[in-house]
Coordinates of C-alpha atoms and ligand atoms in Angstrom, one line a residue:
X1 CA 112.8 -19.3 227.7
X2 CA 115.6 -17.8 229.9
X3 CA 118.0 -19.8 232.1
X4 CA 119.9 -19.3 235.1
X5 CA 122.7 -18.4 233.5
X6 CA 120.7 -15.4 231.4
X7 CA 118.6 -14.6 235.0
X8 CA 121.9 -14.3 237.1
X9 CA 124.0 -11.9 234.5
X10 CA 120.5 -9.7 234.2
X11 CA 120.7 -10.0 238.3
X12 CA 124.3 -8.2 238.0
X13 CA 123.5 -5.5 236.0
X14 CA 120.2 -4.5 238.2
X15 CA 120.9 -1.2 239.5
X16 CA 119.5 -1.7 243.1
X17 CA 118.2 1.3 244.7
X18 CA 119.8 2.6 248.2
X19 CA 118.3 5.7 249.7
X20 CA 114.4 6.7 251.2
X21 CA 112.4 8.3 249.1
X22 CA 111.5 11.5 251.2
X23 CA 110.0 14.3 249.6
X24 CA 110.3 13.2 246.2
X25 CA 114.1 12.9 246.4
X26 CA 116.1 10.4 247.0
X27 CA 117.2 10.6 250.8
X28 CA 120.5 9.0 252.6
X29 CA 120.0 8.5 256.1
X30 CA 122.6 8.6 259.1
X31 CA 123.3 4.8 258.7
X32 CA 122.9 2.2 256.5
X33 CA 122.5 -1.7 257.1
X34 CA 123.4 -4.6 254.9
X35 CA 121.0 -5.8 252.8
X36 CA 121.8 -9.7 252.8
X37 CA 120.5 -12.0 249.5
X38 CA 118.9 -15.5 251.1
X39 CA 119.6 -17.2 247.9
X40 CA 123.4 -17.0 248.6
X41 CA 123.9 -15.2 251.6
X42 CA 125.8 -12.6 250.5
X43 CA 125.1 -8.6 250.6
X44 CA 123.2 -7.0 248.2
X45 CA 123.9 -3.5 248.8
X46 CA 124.0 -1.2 252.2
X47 CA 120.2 0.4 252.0
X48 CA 119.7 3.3 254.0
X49 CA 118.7 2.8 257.7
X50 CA 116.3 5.0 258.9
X51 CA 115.9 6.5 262.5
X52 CA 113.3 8.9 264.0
X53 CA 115.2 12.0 262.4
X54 CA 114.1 10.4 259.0
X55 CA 110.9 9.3 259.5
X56 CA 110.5 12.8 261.2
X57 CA 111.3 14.4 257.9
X58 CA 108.5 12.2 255.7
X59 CA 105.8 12.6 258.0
X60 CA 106.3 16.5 257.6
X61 CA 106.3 16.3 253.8
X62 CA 103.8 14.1 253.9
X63 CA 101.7 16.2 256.2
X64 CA 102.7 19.6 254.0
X65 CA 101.4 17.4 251.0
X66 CA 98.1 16.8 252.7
X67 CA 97.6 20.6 253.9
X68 CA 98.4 21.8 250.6
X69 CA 95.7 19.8 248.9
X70 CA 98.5 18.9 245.8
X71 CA 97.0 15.6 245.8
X72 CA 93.5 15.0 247.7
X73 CA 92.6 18.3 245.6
X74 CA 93.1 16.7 242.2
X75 CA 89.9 15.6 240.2
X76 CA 89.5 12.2 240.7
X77 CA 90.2 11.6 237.6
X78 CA 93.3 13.0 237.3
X79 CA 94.3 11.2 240.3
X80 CA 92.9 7.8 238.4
X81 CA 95.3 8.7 235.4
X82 CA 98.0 9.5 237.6
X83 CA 98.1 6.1 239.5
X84 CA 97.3 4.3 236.0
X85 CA 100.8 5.8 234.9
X86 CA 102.2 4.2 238.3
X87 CA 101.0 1.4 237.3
X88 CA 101.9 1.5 233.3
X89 CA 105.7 2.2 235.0
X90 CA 105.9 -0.7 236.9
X91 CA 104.8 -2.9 234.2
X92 CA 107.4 -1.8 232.3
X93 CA 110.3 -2.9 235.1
X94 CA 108.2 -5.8 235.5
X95 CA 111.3 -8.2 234.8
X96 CA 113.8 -5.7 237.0
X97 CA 111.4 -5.6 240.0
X98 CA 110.6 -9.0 239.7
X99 CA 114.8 -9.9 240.0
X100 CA 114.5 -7.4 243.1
X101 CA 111.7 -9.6 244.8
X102 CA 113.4 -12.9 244.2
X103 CA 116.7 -11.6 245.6
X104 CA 115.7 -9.9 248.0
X105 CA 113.3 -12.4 249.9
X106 CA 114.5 -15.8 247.9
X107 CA 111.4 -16.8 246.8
X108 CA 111.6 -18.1 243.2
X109 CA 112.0 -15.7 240.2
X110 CA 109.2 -17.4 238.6
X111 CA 106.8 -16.7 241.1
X112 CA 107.6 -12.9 241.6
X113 CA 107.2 -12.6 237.8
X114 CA 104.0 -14.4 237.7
X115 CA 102.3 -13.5 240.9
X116 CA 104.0 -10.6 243.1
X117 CA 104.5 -8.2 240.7
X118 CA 101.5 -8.4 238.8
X119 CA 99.4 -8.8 241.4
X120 CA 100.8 -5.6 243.0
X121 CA 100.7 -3.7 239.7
X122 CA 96.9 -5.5 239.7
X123 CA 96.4 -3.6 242.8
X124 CA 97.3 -0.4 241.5
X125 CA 95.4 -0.2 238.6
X126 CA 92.3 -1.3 240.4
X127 CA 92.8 1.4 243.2
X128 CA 93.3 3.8 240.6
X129 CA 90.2 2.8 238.7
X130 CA 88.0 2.8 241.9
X131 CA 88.7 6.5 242.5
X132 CA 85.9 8.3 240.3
X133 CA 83.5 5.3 241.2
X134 CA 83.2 5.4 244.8
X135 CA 79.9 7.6 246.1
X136 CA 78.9 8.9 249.1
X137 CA 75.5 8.6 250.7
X138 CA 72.4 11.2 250.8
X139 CA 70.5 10.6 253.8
X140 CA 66.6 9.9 254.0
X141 CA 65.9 13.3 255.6
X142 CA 62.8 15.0 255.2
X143 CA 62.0 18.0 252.5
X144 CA 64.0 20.5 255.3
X145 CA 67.1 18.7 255.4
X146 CA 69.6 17.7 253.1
X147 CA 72.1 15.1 254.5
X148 CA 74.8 14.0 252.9
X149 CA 77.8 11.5 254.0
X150 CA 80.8 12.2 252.9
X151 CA 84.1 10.3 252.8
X152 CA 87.2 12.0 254.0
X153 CA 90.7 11.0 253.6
X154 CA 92.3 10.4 257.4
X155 CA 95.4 12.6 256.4
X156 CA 99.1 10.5 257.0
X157 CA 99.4 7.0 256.6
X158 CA 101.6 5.3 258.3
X159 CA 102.2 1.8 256.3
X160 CA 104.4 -1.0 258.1
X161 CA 104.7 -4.2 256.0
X162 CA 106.5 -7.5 256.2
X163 CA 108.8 -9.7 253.7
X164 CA 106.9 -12.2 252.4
X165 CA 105.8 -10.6 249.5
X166 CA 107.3 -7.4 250.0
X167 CA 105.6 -5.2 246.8
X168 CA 102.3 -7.1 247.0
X169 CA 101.4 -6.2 250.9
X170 CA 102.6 -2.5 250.0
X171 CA 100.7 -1.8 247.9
X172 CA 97.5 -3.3 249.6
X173 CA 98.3 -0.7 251.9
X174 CA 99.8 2.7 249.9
X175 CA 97.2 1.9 246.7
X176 CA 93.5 2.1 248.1
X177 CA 95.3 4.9 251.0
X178 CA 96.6 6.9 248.4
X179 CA 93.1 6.5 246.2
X180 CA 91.5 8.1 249.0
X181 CA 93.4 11.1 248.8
X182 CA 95.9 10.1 252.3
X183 CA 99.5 11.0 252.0
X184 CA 101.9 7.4 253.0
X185 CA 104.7 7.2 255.4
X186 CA 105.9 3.2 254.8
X187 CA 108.5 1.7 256.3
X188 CA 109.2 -2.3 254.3
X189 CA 110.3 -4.7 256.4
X190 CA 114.2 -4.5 256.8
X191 CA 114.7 -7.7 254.6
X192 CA 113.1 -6.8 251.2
X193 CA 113.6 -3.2 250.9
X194 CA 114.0 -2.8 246.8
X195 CA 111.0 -2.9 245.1
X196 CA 109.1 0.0 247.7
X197 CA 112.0 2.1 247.1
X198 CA 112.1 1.7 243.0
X199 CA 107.9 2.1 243.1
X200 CA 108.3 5.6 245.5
X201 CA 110.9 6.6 242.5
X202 CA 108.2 5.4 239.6
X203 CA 105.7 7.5 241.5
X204 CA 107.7 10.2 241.2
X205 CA 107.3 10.1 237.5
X206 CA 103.9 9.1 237.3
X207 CA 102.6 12.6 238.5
X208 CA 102.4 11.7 242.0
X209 CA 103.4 15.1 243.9
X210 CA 106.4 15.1 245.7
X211 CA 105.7 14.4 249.6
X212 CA 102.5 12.3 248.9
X213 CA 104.3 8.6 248.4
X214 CA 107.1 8.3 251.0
X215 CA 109.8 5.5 251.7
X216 CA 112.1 5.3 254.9
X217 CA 113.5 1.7 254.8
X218 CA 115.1 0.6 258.4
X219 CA 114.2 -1.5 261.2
X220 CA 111.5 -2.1 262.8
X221 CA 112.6 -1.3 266.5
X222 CA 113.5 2.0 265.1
X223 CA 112.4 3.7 262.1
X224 CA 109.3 1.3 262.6
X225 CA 108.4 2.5 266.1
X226 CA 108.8 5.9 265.5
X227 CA 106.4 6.0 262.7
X228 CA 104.2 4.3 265.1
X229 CA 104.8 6.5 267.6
X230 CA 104.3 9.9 265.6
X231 CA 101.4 12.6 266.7
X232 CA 101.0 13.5 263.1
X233 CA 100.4 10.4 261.5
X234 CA 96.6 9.5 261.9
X235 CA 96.7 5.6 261.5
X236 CA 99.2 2.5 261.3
X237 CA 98.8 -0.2 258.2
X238 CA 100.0 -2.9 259.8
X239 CA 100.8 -6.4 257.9
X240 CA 103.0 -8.8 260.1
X241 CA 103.7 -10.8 263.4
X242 CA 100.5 -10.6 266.4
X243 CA 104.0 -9.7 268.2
X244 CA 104.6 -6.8 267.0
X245 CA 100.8 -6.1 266.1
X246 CA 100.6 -5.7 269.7
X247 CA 103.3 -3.3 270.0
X248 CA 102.0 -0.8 267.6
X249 CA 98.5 -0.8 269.3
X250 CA 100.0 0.3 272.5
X251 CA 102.4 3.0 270.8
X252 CA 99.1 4.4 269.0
X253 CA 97.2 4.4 273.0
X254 CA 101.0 6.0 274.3
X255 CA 101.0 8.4 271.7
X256 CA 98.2 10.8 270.0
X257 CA 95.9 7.2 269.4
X258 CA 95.8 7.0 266.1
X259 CA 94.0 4.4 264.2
X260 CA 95.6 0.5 263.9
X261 CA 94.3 -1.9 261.1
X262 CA 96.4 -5.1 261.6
X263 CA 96.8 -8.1 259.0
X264 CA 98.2 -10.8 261.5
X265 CA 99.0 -14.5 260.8
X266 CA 97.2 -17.5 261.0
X267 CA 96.8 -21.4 261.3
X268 CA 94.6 -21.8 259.2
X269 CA 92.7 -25.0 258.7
X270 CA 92.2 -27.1 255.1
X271 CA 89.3 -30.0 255.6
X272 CA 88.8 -32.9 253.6
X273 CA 85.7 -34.3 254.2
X274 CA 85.1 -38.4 253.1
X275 CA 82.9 -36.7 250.2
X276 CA 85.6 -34.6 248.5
X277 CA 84.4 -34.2 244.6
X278 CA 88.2 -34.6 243.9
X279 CA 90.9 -36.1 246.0
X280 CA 93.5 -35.6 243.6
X281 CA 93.1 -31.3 243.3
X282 CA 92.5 -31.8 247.0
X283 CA 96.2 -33.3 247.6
X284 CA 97.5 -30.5 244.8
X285 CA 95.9 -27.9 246.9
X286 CA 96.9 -29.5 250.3
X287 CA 100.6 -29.1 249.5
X288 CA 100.8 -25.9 247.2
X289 CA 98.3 -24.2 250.5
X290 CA 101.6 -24.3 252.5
X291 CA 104.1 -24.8 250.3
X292 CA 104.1 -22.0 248.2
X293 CA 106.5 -19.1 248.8
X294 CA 108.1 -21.6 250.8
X295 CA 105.2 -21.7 253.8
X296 CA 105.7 -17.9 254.4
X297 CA 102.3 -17.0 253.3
X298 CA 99.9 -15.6 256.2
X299 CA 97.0 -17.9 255.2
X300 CA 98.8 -21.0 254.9
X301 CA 97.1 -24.3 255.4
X302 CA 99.4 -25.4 257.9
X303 CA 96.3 -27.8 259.7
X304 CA 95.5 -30.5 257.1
X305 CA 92.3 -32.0 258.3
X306 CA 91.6 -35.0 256.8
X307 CA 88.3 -37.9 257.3
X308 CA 89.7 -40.8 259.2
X309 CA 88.0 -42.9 256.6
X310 CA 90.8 -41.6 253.8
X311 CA 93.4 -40.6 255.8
X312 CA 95.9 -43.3 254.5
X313 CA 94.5 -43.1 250.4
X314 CA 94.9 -38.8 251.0
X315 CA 98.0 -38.3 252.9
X316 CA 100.0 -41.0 249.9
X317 CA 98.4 -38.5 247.3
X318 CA 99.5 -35.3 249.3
X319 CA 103.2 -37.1 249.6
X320 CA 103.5 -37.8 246.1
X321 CA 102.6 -33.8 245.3
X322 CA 104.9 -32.9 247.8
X323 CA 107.5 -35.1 246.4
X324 CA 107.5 -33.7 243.2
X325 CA 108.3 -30.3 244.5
X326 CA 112.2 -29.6 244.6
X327 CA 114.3 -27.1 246.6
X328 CA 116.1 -24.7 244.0
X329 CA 117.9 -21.6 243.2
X330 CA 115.5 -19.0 243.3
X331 CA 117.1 -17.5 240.2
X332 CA 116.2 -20.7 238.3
X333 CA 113.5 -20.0 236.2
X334 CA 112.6 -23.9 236.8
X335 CA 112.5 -23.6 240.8
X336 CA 109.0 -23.0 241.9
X337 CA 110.1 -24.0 245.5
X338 CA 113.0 -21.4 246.5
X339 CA 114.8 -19.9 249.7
X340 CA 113.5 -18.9 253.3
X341 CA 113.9 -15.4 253.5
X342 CA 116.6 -14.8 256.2
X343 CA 118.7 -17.0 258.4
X344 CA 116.7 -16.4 261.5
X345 CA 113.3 -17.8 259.9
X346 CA 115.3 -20.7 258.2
X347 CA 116.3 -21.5 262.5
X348 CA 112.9 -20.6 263.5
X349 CA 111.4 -23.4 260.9
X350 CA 113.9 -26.1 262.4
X351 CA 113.6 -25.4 265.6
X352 CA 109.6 -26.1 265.0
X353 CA 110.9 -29.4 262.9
X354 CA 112.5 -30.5 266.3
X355 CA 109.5 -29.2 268.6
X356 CA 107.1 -31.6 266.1
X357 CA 109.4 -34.7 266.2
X358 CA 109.6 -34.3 270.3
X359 CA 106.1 -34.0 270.5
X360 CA 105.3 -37.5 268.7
X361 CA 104.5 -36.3 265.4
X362 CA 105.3 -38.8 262.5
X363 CA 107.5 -36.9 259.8
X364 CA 106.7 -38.0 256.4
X365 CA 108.4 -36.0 254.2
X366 CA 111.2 -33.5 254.5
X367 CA 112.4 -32.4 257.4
X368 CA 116.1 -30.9 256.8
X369 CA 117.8 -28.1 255.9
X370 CA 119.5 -28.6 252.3
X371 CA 121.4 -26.5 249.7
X372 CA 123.9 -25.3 252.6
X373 CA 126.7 -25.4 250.2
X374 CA 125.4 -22.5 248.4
X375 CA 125.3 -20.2 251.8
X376 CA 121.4 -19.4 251.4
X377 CA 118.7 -20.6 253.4
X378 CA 116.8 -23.5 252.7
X379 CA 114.0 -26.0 254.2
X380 CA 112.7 -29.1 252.7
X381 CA 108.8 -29.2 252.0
X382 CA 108.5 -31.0 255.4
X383 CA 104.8 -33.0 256.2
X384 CA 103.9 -34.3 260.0
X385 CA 101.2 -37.3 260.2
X386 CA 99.7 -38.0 263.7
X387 CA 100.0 -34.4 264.9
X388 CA 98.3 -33.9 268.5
X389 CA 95.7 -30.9 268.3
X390 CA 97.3 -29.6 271.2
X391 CA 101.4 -30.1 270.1
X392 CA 103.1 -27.2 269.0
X393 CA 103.2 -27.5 265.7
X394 CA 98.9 -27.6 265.2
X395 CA 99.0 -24.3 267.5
X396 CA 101.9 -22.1 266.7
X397 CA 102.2 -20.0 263.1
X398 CA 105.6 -21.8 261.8
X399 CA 106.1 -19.5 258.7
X400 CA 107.9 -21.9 256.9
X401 CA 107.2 -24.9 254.6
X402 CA 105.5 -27.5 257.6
X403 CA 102.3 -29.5 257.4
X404 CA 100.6 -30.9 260.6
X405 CA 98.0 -33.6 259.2
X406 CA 95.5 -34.5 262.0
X407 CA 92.1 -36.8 261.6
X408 CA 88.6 -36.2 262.3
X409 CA 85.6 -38.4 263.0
X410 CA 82.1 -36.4 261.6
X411 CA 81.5 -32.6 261.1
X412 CA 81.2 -31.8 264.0
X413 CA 84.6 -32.8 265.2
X414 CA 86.2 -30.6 261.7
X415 CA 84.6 -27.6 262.9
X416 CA 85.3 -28.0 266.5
X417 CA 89.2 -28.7 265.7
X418 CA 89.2 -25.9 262.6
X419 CA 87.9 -23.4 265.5
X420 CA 90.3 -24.6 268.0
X421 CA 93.0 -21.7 267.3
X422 CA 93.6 -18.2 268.5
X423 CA 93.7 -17.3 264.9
X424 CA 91.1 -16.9 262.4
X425 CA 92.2 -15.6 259.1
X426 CA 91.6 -18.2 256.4
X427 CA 89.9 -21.9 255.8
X428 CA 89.2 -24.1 253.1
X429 CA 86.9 -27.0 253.2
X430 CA 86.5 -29.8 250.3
X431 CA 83.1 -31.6 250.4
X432 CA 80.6 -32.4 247.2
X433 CA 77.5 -31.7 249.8
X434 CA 76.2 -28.2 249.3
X435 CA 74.6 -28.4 252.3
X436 CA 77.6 -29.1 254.3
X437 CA 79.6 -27.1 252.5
X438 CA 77.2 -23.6 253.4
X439 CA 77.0 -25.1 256.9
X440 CA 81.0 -25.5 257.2
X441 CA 81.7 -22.1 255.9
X442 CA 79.3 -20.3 258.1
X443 CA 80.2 -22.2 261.3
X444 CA 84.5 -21.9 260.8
X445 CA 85.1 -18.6 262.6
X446 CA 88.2 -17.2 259.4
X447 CA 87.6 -14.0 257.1
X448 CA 88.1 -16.1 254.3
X449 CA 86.9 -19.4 253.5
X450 CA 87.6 -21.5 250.4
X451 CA 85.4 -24.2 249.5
X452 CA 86.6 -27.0 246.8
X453 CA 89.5 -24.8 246.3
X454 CA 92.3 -23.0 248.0
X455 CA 93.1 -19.2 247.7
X456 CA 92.7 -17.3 244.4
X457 CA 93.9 -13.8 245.7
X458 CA 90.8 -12.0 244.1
X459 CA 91.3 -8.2 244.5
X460 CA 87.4 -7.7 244.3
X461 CA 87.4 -9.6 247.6
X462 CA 88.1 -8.5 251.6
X463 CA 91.1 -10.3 252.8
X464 CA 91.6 -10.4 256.3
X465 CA 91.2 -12.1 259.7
X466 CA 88.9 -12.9 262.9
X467 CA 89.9 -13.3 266.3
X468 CA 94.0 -12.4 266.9
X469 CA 94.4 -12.5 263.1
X470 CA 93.4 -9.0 263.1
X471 CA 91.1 -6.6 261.9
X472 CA 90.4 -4.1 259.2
X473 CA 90.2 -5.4 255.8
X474 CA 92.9 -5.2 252.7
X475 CA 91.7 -5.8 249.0
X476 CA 87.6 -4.4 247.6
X477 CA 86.0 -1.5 248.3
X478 CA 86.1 -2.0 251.8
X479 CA 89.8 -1.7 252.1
X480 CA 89.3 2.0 251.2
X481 CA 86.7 3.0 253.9
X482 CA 89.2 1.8 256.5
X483 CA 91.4 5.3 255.1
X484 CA 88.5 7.6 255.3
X485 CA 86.6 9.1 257.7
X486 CA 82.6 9.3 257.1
X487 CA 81.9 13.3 257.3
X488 CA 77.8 13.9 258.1
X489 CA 77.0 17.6 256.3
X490 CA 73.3 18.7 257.3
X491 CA 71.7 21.5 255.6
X492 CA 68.5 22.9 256.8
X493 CA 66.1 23.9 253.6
X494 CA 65.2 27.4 254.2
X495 CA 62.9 27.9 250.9
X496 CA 60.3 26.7 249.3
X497 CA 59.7 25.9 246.2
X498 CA 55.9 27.1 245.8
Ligands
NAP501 P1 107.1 -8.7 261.8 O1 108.3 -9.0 262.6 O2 105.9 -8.4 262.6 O3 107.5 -7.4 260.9 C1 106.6 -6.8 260.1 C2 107.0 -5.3 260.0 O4 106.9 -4.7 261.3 C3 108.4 -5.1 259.5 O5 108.5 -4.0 258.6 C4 109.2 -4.9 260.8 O6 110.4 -4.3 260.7 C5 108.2 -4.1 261.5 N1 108.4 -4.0 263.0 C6 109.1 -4.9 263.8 N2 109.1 -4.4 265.0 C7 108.5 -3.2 265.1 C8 108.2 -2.3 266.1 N3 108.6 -2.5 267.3 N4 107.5 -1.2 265.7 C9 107.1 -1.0 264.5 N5 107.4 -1.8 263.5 C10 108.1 -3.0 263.8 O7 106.7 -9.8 260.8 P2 107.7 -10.4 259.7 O8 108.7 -11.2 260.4 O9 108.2 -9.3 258.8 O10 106.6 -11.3 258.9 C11 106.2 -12.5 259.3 C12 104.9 -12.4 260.1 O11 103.9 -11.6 259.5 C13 104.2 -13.7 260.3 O12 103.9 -13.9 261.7 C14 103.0 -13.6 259.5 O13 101.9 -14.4 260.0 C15 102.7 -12.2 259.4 N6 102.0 -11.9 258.1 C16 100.7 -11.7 258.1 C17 100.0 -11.4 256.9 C18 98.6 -11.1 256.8 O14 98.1 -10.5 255.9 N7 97.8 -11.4 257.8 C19 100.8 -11.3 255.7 C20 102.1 -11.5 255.8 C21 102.7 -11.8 257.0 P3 111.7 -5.2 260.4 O15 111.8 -5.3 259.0 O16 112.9 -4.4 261.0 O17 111.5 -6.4 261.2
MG502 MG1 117.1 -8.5 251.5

């Protein structure tokens, strides 16, 4: 077992990477910013900032990659074996990409070991293996015509993803792109730029071709828009804020209206009917479904509905969870509950804290800032009884570690409150009624819905949201469609076989 003290000497000795990955080579740009640790507050390292003249310069090589055919013209399975090295190479830096995450975004060292990094290396290796097992279609045509649909890769990607966990959301983007044969252009969110730019360099020497897998770190207003803005990049990734979702669909109508797939966030709703087969993994899931990665997870339950019948018994369970969840270094192999990732979000979550107490909401747990000695950036778990459907806090995406518990009267009233939200990316509902349960799950308007559970992240599945959550789906099959275009080839039979 490793402690801190073994965790923050490995942390020194990290060699933490600096420049884009352009080309193939490593790539300085005009500027650079400083790249800030939330665990401490202090800098990093000064990563390369990247402007139009950069992102300029990757969407070329990316674009001379695609023409050339060095990559889309491989065998498929030489393209399988070439990302199943990737993704042999970053299992073997698991531990050094893992101390990247956790510094870089402050979210605990155990949970980038356990979950971010293998689930992006997961992602990988299941794009990888896809590639020689995805088929067209051949059409029902009659015996003169043979119709075939065929998928073809859009060209350049253009992948803009956000901090909350940084490696995982890039590679739902670059992995099933780059499986269909696309070139990628991405651009991490400013905060966590590490572990993209040490994958781009493992890519490198897993046989990806030079100009194919592309890294311009920098900020969003810039290197960010450009991207977004570029007439040779056919579609923009997008994971992050509706704010800026919004942004990038005008650039692509401004510019040469390239596609937009958008992951958005959410307010997702957790129900607890008076049935529920198990209060106790109910309360476990209630606090974990917004407390883990401190709250900044897209498909938080942030809306805890609960049966008025058991509010009081539920919400002393969901306390005592929540109490047993402590704010620590996110070095600590022990912490599980770690830093917000920047200064800015740790104000944001307050000043949604105040907004709830203003409102009339009835704070039960939580509710300050703590650890300020160290000079990083952290929130209590914080929990809100008595929260008005229409306050703040049950409308608005907080992004941090804040639960809004509200009441319902009958099924009817779940569903109609659930629904009550612009967003619609995830639900969960706990009930021992099957009936109910199918009836729920089909009337809550979210792309995913957990029943008797909360979130698995299954890669076999299609993550992503209704209604100003987004569109286009990450994760299955279906997330590799959205970087193809269906081709229709029609021959007309000539012959005849008598
Ligand atoms: P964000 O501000 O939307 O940033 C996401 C990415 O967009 C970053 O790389 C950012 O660059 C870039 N960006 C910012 N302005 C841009 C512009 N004008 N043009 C092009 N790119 C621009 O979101 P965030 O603060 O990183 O992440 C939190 C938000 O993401 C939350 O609202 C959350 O709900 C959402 N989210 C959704 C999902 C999902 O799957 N649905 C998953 C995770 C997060 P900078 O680094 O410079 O800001
Ligand atoms: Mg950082």
């Amino acid at each position: 077992m490793q402690t801190l003290d073994d965790v923050i000497a490995r942390a020194r000795s990290l060699s933490l990477p600096t420049r884009c990955i352009v080309d193939g080579k490593e790539t300085a740009a005009r500027d650079t910013y400083d790249n800030v640790s939330p665990r401490d507050g202090t800098l990093l390292n000064k990563v390369a900032s990247g402007g139009a003249a950069e992102i300029d310069a990757a969407v070329r090589s990316a674009r001379a990659a695609f023409d050339d055919r060095r990559w889309r013209g491989l065998a498929p399975r030489e393209k399988k074996a070439r990302m199943l090295a990737l993704a042999e190479l970053m299992e073997g830096e698991l531990q050094e990409l893992a101390l990247m995450e956790s510094l870089d975004s402050g979210k605990p060292i155990s949970d980038a070991l356990g979950v971010d990094i293998p689930l992006a290396i997961q992602t990988v290796r299941w794009y990888g293996e896809a590639i020689d097992k995805v088929y067209g279609e051949v059409g029902p045509s009659n015996d003169s015509k043979l119709s075939l649909a065929v998928h073809e890769p859009l060209g350049v990607i253009g992948a803009i993803t956000p901090w909350n966990f940084p490696l995982h959301m890039a590679m739902w983007k670059a992995a099933p792109a780059l499986a269909m044969g696309n070139s990628v252009v991405l651009k991490p969110a400013e905060q966590t730029p590490l572990t993209a730019l040490r994958v781009a360099q493992l890519a490198i020497e897993a046989g990806i071709p030079a100009g194919v897998f592309n890294v311009v770190t920098g900020f969003g207003e810039t290197a960010g828009q450009a991207l977004a803005r570029h007439d040779d990049v056919d579609m923009i990734a997008f994971t992050g804020s509706g704010a800026v979702g919004r942004k990038l669909m005008s650039y692509a109508g401004e510019s040469n209206l390239k596609r937009v797939s958008l992951e958005l966030g959410g307010k997702s709703p957790q129900i607890v009917f008076d049935d529920c087969p198990d209060l106790q993994a109910a309360a476990e899931a209630a606090a974990w479904a917004v407390f883990f990665n401190q709250g900044e997870v897209c498909t938080a339950a942030s809306r805890l509905l609960v049966h008025e019948s058991i509010r009081d018994e539920f919400l002393a369970k969901v306390i005592a969870v929540a109490a047993t969840i402590k704010v620590g270094d996110p070095l600590d192999p022990a912490t599980r509950f770690g830093a917000m990732v920047s200064e800015e979000q740790l104000n944001s979550t307050m000043r949604f804290i105040e907004a709830a107490k203003k409102e009339g909401g009835r704070l039960v747990v939580g509710g300050d800032r703590v650890r300020e000695d160290s000079g990083g950036y952290f929130v209590e778990p914080t929990i809100f009884a008595d929260v008005a459907p229409s306050s703040t806090l049950a409308r608005q995406e907080v992004f941090g570690p804040v639960l809004g518990v509200m009441t319902f009267e009958d099924t009817a009233d779940a569903i109609r409150i659930a629904n009550d939200t612009v967003y619609g990316l995830a639900a969960g509902l706990w009930t021992a009624n099957v009936d109910r349960a199918i009836g729920v799950a089909r009337a809550l308007r979210a792309g995913l819905v957990w029943v008797n559970g909360w979130d698995s992240c299954d890669i076999t599945m299609p993550f992503g949201g209704f209604k100003q959550s987004g569109f286009g789906r990450d994760r299955s099959l279906h997330a590799m469609d959205k970087y193809a275009d269906l081709k229709a080839i029609t021959f007309t039979i000539r012959g005849s076989i008598d």
